[in-house]
CSV table of C-alpha atoms in Angstrom, one decimal:
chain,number,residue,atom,x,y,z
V,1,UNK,CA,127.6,94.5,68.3
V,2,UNK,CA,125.7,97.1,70.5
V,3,UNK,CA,124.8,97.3,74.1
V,4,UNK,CA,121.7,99.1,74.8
V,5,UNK,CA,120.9,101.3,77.6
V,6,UNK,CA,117.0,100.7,78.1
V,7,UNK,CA,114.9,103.1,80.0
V,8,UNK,CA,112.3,100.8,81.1
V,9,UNK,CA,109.4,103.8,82.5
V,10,UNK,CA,108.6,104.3,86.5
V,11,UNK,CA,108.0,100.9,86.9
V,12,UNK,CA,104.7,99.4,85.1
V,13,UNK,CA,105.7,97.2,82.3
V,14,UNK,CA,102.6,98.9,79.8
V,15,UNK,CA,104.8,102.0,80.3
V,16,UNK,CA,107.9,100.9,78.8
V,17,UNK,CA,108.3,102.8,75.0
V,18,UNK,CA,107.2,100.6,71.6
V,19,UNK,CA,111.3,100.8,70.6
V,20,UNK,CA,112.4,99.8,74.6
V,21,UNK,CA,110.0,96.4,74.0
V,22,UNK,CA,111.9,95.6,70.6
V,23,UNK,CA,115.4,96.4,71.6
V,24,UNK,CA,114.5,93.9,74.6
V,25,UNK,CA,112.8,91.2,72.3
V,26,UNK,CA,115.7,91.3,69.9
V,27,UNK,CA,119.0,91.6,72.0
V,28,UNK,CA,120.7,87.8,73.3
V,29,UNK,CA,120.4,88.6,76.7
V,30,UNK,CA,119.1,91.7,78.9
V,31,UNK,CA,121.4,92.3,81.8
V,32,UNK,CA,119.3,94.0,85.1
V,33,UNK,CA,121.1,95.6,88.1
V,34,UNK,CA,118.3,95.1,90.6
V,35,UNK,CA,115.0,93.1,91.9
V,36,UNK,CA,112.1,95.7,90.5
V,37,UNK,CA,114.2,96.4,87.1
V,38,UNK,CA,114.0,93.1,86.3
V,39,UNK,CA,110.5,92.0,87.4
V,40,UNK,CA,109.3,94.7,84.7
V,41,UNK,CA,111.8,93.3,82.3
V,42,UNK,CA,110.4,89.9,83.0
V,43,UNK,CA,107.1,91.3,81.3
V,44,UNK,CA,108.6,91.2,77.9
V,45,UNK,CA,111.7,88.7,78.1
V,46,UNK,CA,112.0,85.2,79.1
V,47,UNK,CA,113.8,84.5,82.5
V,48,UNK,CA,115.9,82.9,80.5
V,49,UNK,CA,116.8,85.8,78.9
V,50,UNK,CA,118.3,87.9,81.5
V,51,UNK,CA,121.9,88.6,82.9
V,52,UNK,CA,121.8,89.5,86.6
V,53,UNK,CA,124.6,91.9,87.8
V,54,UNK,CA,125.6,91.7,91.1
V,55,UNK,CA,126.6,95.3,93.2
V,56,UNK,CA,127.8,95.6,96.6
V,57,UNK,CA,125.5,97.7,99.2
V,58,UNK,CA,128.1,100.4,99.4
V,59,UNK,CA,129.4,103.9,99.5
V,60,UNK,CA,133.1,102.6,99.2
V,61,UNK,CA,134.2,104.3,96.2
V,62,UNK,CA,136.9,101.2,95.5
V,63,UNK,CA,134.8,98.2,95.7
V,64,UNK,CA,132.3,100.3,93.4
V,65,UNK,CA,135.2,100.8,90.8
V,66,UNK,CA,135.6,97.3,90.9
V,67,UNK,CA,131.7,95.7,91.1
V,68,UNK,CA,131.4,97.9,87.9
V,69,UNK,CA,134.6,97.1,86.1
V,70,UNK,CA,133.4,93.3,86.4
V,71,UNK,CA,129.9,94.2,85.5
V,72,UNK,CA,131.5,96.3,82.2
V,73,UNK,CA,133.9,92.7,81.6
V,74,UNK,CA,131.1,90.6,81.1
V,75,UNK,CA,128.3,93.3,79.3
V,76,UNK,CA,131.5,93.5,76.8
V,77,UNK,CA,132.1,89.7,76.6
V,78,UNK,CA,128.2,89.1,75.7
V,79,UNK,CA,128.6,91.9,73.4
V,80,UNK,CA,130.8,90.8,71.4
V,81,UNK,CA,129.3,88.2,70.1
V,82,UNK,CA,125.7,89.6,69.9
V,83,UNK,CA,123.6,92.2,71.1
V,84,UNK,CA,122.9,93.1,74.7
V,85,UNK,CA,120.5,95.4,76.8
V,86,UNK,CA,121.3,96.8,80.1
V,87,UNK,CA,118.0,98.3,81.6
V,88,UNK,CA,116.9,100.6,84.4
V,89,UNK,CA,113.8,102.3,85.8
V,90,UNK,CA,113.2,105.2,84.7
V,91,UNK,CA,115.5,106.9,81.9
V,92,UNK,CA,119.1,105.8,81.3
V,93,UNK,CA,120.7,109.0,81.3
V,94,UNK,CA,118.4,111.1,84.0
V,95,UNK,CA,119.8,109.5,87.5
V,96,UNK,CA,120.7,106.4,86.7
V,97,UNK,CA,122.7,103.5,87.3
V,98,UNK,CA,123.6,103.0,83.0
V,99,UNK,CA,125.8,105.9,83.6
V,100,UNK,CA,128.4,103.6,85.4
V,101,UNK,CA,128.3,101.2,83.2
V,102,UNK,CA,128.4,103.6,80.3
V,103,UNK,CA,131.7,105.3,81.7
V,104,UNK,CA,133.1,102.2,82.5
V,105,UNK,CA,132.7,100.5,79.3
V,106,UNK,CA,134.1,103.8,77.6
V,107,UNK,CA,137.3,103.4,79.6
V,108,UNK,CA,137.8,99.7,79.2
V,109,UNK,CA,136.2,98.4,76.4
V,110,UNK,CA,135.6,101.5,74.0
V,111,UNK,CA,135.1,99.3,70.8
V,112,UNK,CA,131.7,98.5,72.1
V,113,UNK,CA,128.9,100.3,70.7
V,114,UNK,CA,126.6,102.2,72.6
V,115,UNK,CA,123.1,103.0,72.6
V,116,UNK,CA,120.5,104.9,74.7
V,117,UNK,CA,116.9,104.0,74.4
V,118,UNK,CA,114.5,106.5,76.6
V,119,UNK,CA,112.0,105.7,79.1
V,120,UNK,CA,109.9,107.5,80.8
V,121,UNK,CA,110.9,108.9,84.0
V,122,UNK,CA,109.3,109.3,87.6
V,123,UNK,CA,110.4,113.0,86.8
V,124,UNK,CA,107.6,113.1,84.0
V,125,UNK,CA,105.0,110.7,85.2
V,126,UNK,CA,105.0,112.2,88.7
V,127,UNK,CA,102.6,115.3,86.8
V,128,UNK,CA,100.3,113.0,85.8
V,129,UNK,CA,100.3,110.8,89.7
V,130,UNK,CA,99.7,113.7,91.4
V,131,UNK,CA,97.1,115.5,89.1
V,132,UNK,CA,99.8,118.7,88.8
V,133,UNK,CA,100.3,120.8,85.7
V,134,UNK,CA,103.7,122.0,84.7
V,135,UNK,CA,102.8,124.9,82.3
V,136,UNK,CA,104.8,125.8,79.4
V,137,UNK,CA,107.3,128.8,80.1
V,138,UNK,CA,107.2,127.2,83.7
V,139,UNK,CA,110.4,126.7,85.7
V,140,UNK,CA,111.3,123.8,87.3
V,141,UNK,CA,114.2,122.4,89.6
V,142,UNK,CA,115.1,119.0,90.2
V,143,UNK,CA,117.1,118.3,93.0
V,144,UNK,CA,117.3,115.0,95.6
V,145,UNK,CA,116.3,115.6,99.1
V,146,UNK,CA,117.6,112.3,101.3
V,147,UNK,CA,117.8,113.5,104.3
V,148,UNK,CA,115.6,116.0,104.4
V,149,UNK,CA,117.8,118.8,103.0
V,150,UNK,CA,116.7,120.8,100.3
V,151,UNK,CA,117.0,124.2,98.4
V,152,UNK,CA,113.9,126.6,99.0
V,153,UNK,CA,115.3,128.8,96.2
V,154,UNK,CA,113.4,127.5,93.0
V,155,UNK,CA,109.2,128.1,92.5
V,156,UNK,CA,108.7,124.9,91.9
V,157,UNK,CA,110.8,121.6,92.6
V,158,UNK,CA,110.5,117.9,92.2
V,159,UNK,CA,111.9,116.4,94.9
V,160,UNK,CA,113.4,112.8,95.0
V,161,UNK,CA,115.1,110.3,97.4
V,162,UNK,CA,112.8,111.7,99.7
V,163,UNK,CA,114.1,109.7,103.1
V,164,UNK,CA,113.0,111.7,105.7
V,165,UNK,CA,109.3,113.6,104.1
V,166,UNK,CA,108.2,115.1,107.7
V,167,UNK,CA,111.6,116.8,107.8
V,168,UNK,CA,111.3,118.1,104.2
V,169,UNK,CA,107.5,119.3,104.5
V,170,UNK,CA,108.4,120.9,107.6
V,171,UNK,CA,111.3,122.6,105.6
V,172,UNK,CA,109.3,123.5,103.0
V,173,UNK,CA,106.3,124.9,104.2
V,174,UNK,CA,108.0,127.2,107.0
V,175,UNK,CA,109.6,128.3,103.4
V,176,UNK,CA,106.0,128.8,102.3
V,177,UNK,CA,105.4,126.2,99.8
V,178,UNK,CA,102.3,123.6,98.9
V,179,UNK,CA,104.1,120.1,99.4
V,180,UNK,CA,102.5,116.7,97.5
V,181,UNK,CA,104.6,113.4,97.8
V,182,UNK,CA,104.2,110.6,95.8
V,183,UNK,CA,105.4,106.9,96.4
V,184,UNK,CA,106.0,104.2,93.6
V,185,UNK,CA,103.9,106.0,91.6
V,186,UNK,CA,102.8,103.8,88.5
V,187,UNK,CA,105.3,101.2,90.3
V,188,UNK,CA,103.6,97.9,90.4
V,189,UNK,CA,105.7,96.6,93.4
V,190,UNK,CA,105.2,98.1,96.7
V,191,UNK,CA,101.9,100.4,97.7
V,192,UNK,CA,101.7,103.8,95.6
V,193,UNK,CA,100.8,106.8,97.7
V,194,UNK,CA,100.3,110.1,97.0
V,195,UNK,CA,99.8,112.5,99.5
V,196,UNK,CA,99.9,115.7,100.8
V,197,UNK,CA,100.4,114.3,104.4
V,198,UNK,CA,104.2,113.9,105.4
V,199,UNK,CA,103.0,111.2,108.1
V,200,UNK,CA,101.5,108.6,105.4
V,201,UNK,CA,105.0,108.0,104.3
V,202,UNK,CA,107.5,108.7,106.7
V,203,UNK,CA,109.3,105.3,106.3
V,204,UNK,CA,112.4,105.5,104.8
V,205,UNK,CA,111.7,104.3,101.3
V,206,UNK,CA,114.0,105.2,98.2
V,207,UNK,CA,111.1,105.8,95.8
V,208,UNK,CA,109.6,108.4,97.4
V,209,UNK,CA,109.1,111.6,95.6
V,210,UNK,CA,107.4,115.2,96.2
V,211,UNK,CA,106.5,117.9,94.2
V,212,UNK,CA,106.9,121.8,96.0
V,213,UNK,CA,105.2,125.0,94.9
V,214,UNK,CA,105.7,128.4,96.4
V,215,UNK,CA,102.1,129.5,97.5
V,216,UNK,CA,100.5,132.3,95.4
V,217,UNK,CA,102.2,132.0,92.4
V,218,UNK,CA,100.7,133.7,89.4
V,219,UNK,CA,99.6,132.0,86.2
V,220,UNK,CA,99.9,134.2,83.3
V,221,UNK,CA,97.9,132.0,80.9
V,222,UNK,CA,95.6,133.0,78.5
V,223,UNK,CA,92.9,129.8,79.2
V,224,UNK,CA,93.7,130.6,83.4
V,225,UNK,CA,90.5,132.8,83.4
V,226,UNK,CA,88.5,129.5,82.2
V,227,UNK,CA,89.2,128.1,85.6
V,228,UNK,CA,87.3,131.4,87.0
V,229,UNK,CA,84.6,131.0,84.9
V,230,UNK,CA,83.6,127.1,84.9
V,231,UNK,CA,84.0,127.4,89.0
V,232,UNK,CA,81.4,130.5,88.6
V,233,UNK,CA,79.1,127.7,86.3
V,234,UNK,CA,79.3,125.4,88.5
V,235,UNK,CA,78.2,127.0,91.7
V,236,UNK,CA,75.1,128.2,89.3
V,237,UNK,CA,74.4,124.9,88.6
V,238,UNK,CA,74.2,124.1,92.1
């Protein structure tokens, strides 16, 4: 039998994949690790359906080990006897909590099949949220920011864990970037925000994001000059 990692999107159930929704209709039972994971899982599955794991609100490194060696023990148990789904926000393998249970089952119970079934991540969507184009042959840095401490190295960053956004704009655009932050984006619990104003969401809030890009940067695209040209149209038009 097989457990299944399933990426379940940014948070609205339409944006879960055509493959995510059949692993999810198919397995015995889909274990969530957390409130807004399993309201979106909820959207395609029975309540009867799904496994809560419980984790401790901690940075202790030992009662971690041991929340996920229990969570692994009974994933395993299930799974032996049928198939299972595990299923996070976003994408199981891009900042995710799967990863724990993925090293923890490979330690302790490596007969267990794995599988990874992609989502789409806040990474991806946030280009589409915030109306921002990442071009091909474009750079582009992820890195987490809690705390307001970031890298003003890379042309353009995605941001996330963004804790503390006035200290990170003010970080940022003393470094001479454009800053746009996004909250919840295509969540449907909580308020989405996006923008470019530091003040609209400087309460603490783990799924906030923000996108930075170093003023001036040049676009060497060959359909850059249409942007010229319809602006020129336009103001014709008018």
């Amino acid at each position: 039998m097989t457990v299944y990692g399933v990426g379940l999107g940014p948070g609205d159930a339409d944006l879960v994949t055509v493959k995510g929704r059949r692993v999810l209709e198919s397995v015995a039972t889909v274990y969530s690790p957390g409130r807004l994971s399993r309201s979106v899982a909820l959207e395609h599955v029975a309540e009867s359906k799904i496994g809560d794991l419980e984790f401790p609100m901690t940075r202790d490194p030992d009662e971690l080990r041991s929340a996920w060696k229990d969570a692994a023990t009974e994933v395993a148990s299930e799974a032996r006897e049928d198939d299972v789904a595990f299923v996070t926000l976003g994408d199981p393998n891009v900042y995710s909590t799967f990863g724990h249970l993925r090293r923890t089952l490979d330690t302790f119970h490596p007969e267990i099949e794995l599988e990874v079934v992609p989502g789409v991540s806040a990474m991806t969507a946030f280009a589409t949220a915030l109306d921002v184009e990442v071009e091909a042959g474009t750079g582009l840095a992820l890195q987490e920011a809690e705390g307001g401490s970031v890298s003003t190295d890379p042309d353009r960053m995605i941001l996330f864990k963004v804790t503390d956004a006035p200290a990170t704009y003010e970080t940022l655009t003393e470094a001479g970037y454009d800053v746009q932050f996004g909250r919840r984006l295509f969540m449907q619990q909580g308020e989405t925000v996006v923008t470019d104003d530091p003040s609209d969401v400087d309460d603490r809030d783990y799924y906030t994001l923000a996108y930075a890009e170093r003023r001036g940067l040049e676009r060497d695209l060959a359909t850059a000059e249409f942007d010229v040209e319809g602006t020129a149209k336009r103001e014709e038009s008018t």
